[in-house]
PDB file of C-alpha atoms in Angstrom:
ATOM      1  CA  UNK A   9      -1.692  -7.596 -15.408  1.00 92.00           C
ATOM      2  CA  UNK A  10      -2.115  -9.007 -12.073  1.00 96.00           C
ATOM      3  CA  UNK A  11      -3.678  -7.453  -9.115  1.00 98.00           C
ATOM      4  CA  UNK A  12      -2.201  -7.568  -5.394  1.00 98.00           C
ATOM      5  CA  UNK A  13      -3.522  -6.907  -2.191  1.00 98.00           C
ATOM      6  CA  UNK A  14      -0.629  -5.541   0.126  1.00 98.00           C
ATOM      7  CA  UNK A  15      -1.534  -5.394   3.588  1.00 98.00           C
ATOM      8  CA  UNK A  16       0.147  -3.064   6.036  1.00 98.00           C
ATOM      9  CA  UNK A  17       0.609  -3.637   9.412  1.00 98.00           C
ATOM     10  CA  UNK A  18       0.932  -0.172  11.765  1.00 98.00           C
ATOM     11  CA  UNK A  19       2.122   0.075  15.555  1.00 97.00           C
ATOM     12  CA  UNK A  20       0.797   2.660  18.045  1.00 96.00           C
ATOM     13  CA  UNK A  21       5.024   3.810  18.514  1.00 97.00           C
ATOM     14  CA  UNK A  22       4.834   5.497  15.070  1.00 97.00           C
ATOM     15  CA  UNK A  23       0.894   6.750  14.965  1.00 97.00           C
ATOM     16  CA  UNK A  24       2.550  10.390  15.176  1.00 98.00           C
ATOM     17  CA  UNK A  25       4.940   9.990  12.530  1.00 98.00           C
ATOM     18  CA  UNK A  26       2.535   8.749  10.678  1.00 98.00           C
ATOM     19  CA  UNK A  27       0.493  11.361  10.635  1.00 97.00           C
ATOM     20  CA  UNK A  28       2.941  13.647  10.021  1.00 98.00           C
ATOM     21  CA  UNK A  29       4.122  12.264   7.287  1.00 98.00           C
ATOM     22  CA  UNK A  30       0.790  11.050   5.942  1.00 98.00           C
ATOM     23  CA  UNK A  31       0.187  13.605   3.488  1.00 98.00           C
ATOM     24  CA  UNK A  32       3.556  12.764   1.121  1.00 98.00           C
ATOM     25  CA  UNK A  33       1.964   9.160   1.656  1.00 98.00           C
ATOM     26  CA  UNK A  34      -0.935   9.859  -0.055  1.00 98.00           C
ATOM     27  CA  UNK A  35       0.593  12.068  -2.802  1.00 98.00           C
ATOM     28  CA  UNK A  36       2.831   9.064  -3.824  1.00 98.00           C
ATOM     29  CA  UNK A  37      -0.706   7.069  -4.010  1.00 98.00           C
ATOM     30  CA  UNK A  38      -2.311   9.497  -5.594  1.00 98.00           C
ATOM     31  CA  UNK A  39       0.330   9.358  -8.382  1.00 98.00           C
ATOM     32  CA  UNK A  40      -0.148   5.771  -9.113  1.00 98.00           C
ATOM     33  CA  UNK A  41      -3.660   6.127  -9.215  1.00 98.00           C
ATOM     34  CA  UNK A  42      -3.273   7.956 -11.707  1.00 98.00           C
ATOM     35  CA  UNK A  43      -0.938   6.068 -13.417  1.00 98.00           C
ATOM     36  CA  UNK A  44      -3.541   3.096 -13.005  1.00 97.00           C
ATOM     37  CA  UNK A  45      -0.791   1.674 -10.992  1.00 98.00           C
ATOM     38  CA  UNK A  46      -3.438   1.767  -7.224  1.00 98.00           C
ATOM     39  CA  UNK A  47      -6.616   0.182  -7.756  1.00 98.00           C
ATOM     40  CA  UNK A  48      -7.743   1.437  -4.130  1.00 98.00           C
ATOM     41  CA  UNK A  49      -6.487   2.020  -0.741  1.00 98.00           C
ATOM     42  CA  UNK A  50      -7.204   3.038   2.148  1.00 97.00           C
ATOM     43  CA  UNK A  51      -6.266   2.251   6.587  1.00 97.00           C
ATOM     44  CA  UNK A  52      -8.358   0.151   8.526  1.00 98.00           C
ATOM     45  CA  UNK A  53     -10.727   2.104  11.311  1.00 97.00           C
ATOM     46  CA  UNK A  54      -8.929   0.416  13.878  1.00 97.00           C
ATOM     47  CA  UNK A  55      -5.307   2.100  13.061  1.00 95.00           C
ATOM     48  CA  UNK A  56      -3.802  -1.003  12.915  1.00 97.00           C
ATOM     49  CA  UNK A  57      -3.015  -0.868   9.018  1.00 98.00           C
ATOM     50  CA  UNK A  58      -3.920  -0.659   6.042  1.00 98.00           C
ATOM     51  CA  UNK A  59      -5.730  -2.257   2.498  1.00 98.00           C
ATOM     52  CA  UNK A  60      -3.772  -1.625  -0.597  1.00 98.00           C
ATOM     53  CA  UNK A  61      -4.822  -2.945  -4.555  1.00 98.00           C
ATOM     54  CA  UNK A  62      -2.083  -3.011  -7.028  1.00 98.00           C
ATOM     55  CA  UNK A  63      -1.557  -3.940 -10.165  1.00 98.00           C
ATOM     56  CA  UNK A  64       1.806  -4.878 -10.874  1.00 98.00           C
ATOM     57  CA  UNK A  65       4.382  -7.063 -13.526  1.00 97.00           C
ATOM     58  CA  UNK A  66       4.946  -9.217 -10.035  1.00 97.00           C
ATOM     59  CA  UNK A  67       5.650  -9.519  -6.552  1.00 96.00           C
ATOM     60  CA  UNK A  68       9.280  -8.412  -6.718  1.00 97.00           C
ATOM     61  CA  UNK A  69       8.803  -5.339  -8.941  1.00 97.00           C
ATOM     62  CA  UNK A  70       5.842  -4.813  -6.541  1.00 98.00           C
ATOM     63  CA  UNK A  71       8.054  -4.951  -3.537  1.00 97.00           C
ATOM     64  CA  UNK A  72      10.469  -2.646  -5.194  1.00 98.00           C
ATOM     65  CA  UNK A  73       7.932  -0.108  -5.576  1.00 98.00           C
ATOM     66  CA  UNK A  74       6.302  -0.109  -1.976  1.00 98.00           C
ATOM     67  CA  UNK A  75       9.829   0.677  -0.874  1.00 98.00           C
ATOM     68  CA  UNK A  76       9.424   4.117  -2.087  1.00 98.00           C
ATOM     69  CA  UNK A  77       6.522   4.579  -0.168  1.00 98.00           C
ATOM     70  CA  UNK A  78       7.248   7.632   2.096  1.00 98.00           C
ATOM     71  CA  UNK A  79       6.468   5.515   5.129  1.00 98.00           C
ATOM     72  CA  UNK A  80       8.378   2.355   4.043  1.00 98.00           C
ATOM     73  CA  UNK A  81      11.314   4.949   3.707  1.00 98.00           C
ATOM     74  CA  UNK A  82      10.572   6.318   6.845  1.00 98.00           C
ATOM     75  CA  UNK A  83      10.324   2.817   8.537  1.00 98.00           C
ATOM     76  CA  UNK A  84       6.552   3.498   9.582  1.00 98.00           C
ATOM     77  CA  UNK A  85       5.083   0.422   8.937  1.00 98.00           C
ATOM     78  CA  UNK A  86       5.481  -2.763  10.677  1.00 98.00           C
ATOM     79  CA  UNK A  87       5.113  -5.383   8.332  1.00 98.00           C
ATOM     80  CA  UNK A  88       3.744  -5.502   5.134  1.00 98.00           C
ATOM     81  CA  UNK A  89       2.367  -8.702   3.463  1.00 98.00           C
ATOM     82  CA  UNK A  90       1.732  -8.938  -0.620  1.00 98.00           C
ATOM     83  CA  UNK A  91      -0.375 -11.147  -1.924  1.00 98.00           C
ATOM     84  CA  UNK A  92      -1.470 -12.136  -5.844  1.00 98.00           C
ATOM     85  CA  UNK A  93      -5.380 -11.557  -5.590  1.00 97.00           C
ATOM     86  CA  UNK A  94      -7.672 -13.551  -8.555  1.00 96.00           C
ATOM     87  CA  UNK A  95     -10.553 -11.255  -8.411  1.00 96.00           C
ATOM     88  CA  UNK A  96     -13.532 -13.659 -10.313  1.00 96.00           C
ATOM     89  CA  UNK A  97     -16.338 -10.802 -10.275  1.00 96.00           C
ATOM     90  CA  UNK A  98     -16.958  -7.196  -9.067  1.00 95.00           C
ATOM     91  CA  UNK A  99     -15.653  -4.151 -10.054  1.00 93.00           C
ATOM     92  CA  UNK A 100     -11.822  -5.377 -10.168  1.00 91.00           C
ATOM     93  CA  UNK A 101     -12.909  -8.890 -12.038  1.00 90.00           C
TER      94      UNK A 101
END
């Protein structure tokens, strides 16, 4: 199944709503870790967004699925960018 990195691009307007809302964020991660669904994730020190590994059917079933992302539904995140990754070697190869 293919993998996806899906960047996430945050603004300093919604840094508080964010964080409010950051716990049912992870939650919904957390279940598709453990559904095998999230490979990894995690935001980038400088606040501006975030790393996300899927794996996924494709990009549109992908896309369908970030949009129930408690801060896609919430409008927290300024852009988001998917992208099919070909991992050769490491631990997702």
């Amino acid at each position: 199944m293919p993998i996806f990195a899906v960047h996430y691009t945050y603004t300093d307007a919604t840094a508080a709503d964010r964080a409010t809302h950051r716990p049912e964020h992870r939650a919904w991660l957390n279940a598709l870790v453990d559904a095998g669904t999230v490979l990894s994730s995690g935001p980038y020190p400088d606040g501006t967004g975030a790393l996300l590994l899927f794996r996924a059917e494709d990009a549109p079933s992908l896309t369908e699925l970030l949009g129930h992302d408690p801060f896609a539904e919430r409008n927290l995140i300024e852009a988001v960018r998917v992208v099919e990754w070909l991992p050769v070697m490491g631990a997702f190869a």
